[in-house]
PDB file of C-alpha atoms in Angstrom:
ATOM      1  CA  UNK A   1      16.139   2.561  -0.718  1.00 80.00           C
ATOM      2  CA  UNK A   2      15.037   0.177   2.117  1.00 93.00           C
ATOM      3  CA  UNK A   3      11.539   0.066   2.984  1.00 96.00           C
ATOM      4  CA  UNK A   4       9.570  -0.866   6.176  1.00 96.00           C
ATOM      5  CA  UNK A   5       5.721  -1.554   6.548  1.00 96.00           C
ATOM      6  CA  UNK A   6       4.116  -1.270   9.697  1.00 97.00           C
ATOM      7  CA  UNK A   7       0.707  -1.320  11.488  1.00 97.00           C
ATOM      8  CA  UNK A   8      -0.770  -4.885  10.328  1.00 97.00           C
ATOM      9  CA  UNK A   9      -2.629  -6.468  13.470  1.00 97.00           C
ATOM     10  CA  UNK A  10      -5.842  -8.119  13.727  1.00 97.00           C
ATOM     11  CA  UNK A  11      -9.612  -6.528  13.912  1.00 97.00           C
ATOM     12  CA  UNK A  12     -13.048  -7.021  13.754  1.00 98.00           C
ATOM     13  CA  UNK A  13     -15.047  -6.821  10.704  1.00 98.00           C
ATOM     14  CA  UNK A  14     -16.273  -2.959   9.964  1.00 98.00           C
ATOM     15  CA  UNK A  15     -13.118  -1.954  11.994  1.00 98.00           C
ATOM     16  CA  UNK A  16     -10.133   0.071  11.152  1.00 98.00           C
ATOM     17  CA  UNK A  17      -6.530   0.669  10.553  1.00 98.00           C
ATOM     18  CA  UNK A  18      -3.527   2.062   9.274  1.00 98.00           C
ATOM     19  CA  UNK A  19      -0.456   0.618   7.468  1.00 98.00           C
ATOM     20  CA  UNK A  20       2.334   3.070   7.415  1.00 98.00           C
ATOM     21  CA  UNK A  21       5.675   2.502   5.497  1.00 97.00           C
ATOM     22  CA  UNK A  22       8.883   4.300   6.136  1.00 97.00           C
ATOM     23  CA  UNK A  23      11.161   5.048   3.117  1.00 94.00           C
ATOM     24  CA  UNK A  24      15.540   5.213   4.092  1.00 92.00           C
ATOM     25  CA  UNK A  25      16.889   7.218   2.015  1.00 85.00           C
ATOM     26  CA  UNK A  26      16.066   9.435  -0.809  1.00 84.00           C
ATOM     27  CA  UNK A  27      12.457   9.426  -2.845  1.00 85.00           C
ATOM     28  CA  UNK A  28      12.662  11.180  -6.456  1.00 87.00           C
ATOM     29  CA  UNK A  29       9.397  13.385  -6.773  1.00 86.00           C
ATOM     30  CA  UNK A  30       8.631  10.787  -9.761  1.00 88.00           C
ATOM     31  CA  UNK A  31       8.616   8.463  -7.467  1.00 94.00           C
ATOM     32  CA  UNK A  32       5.056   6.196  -7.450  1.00 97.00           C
ATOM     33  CA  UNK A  33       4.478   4.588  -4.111  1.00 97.00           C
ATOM     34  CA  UNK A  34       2.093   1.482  -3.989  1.00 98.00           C
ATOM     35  CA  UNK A  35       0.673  -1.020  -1.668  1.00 98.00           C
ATOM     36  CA  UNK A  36      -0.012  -4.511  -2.525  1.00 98.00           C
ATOM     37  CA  UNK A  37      -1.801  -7.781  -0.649  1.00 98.00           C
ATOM     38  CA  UNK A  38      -1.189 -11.222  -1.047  1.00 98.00           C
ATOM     39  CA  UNK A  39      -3.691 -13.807   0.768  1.00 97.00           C
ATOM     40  CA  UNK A  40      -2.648 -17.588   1.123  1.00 92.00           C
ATOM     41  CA  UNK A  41      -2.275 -19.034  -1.829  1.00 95.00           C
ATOM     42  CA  UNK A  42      -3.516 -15.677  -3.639  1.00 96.00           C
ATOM     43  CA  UNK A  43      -0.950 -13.585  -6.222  1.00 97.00           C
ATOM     44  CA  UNK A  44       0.032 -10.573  -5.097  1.00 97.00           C
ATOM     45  CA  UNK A  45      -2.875  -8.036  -5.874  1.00 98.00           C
ATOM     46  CA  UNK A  46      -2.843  -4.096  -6.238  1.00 98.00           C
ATOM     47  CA  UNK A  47      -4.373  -2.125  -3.709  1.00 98.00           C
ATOM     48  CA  UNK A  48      -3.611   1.313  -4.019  1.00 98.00           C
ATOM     49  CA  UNK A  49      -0.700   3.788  -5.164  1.00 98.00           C
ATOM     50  CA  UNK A  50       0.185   7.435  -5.416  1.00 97.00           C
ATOM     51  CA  UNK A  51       2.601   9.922  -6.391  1.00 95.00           C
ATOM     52  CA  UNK A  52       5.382  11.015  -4.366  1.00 91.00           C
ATOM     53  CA  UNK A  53       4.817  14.361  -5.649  1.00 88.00           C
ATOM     54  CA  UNK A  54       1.350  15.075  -6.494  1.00 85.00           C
ATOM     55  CA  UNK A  55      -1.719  14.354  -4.688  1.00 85.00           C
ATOM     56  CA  UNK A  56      -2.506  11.382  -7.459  1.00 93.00           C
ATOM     57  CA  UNK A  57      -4.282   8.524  -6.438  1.00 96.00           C
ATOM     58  CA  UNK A  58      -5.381   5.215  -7.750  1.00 98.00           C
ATOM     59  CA  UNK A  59      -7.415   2.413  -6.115  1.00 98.00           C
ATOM     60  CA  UNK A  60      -8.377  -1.182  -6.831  1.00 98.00           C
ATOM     61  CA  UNK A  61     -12.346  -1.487  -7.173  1.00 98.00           C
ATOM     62  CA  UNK A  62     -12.395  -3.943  -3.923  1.00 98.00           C
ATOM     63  CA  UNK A  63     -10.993  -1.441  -1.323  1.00 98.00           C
ATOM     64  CA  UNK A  64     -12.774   1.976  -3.764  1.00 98.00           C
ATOM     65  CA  UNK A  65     -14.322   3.840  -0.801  1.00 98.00           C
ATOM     66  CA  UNK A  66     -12.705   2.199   2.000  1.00 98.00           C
ATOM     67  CA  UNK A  67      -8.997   2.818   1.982  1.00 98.00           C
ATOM     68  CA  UNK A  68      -6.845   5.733   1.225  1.00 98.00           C
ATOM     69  CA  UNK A  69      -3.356   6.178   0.289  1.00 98.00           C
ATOM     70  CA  UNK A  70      -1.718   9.450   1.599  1.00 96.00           C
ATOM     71  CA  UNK A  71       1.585   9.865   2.504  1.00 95.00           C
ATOM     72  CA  UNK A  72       4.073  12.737   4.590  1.00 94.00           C
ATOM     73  CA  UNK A  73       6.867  14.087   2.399  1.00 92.00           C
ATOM     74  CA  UNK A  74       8.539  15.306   5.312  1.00 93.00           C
ATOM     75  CA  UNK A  75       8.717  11.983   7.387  1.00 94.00           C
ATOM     76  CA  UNK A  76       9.608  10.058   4.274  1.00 94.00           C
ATOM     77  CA  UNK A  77       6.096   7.718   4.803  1.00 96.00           C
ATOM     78  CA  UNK A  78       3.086   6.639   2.867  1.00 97.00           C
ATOM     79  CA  UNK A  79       0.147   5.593   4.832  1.00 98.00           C
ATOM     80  CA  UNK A  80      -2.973   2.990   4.182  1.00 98.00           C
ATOM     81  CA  UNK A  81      -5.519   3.961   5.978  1.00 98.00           C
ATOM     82  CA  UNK A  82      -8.083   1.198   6.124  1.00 98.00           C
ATOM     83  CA  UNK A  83     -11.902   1.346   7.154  1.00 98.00           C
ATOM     84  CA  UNK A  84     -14.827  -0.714   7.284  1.00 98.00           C
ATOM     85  CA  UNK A  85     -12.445  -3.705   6.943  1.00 98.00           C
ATOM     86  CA  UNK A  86     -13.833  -7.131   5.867  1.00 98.00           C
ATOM     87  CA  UNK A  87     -12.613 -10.452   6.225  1.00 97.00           C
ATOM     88  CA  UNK A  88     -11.627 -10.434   2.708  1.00 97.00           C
ATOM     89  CA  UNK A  89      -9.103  -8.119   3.321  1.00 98.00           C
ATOM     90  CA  UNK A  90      -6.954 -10.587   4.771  1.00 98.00           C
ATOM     91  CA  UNK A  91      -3.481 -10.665   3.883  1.00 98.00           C
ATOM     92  CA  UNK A  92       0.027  -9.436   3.944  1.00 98.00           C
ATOM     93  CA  UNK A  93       0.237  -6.007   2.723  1.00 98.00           C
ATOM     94  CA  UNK A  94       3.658  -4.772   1.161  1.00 98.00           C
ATOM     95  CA  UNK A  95       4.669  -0.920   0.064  1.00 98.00           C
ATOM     96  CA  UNK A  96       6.157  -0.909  -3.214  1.00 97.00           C
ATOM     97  CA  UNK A  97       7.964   1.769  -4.514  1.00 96.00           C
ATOM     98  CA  UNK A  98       8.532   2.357  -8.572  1.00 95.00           C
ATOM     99  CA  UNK A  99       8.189   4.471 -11.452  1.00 94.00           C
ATOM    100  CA  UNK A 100       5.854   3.929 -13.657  1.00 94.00           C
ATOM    101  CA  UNK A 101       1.904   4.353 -13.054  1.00 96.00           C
ATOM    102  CA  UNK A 102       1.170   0.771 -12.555  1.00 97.00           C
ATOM    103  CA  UNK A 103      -0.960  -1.741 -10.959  1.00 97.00           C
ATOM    104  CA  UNK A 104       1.847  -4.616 -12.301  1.00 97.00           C
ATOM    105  CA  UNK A 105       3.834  -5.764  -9.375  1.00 97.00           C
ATOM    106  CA  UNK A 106       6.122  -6.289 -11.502  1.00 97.00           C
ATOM    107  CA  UNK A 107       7.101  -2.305 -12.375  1.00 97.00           C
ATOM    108  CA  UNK A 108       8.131  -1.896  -8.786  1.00 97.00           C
ATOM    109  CA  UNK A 109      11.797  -2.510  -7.810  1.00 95.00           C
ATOM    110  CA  UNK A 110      11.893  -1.839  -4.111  1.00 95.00           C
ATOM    111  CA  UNK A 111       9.437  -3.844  -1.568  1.00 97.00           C
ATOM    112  CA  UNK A 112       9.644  -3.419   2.134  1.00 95.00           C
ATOM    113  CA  UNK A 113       9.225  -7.053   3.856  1.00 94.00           C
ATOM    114  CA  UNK A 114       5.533  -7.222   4.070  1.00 95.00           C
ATOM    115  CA  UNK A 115       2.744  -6.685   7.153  1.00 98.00           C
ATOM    116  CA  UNK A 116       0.024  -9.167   8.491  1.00 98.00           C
ATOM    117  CA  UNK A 117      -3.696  -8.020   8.505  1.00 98.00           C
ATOM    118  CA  UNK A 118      -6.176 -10.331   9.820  1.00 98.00           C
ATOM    119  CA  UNK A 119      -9.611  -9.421   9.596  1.00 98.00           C
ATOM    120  CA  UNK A 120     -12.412 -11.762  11.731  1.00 97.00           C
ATOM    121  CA  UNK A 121     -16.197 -11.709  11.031  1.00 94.00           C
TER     122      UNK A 121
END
C-alpha cells in the first residue's frame, strides 16, 4: 500500500483547505485511516482518523470543530478538510494508515511522504 498526501499550500489565518490522500492498492474495511502533523522541532501529533468502513471519527481537541476527516471508498481517498485555520496549524501533515483505533503514531505501518501547510497571521 503506497500512500500520497496532497493539497498542503499556504493561507491566511481563518482560511481554508483540504488535504486529500490517495491509497494504491487495496484498503481492508478494518482499515483505520489517520492524519498526523509534525511542526519544526515538534513530535509527530494526532490529528484526526476514521474508519475505512464506518462513518467513525475521532479528533484531537486542537483541530475539534475545525477539521473533518471523510474519505471516498470509491476513489480509494481520505480527505482533511481544514477551516478557520490558525497559525498554529503549521506543519507537515502525513496520512497514516493502520489497524488499530489509535492516536499512537506508532500503530500505523504505512505513511504517505508528508504535505506542507503554512498558515500566516
Amino acid at each position: 500500500v503506497q500512500l500520497q498526501a496532497s493539497g498542503g499550500g499556504w493561507a491566511q489565518a481563518g482560511a481554508s483547505l483540504r488535504l486529500s490522500c490517495a491509497a494504491s492498492g487495496r484498503i481492508y474495511s478494518s482499515a483505520v485511516m489517520a492524519w498526523f502533523r509534525q511542526a519544526p522541532e515538534k513530535e509527530r501529533e494526532f490529528v484526526a482518523l476514521t474508519r475505512w468502513s464506518r462513518d467513525s471519527t475521532l479528533y484531537a481537541d486542537s483541530v475539534k470543530g475545525r477539521f473533518t476527516i471523510s474519505r471516498d471508498t470509491a476513489k480509494n481517498t481520505v480527505y482533511l478538510q481544514m477551516n478557520s485555520l490558525k497559525p498554529e496549524d503549521t506543519a507537515v501533515y502525513y496520512c497514516a494508515r493502520g489497524i488499530q483505533w489509535s492516536m499512537q503514531p506508532k500503530e500505523y505501518s504505512y505513511w504517505g511522504q508528508g504535505t506542507l501547510v503554512t498558515v500566516s497571521s
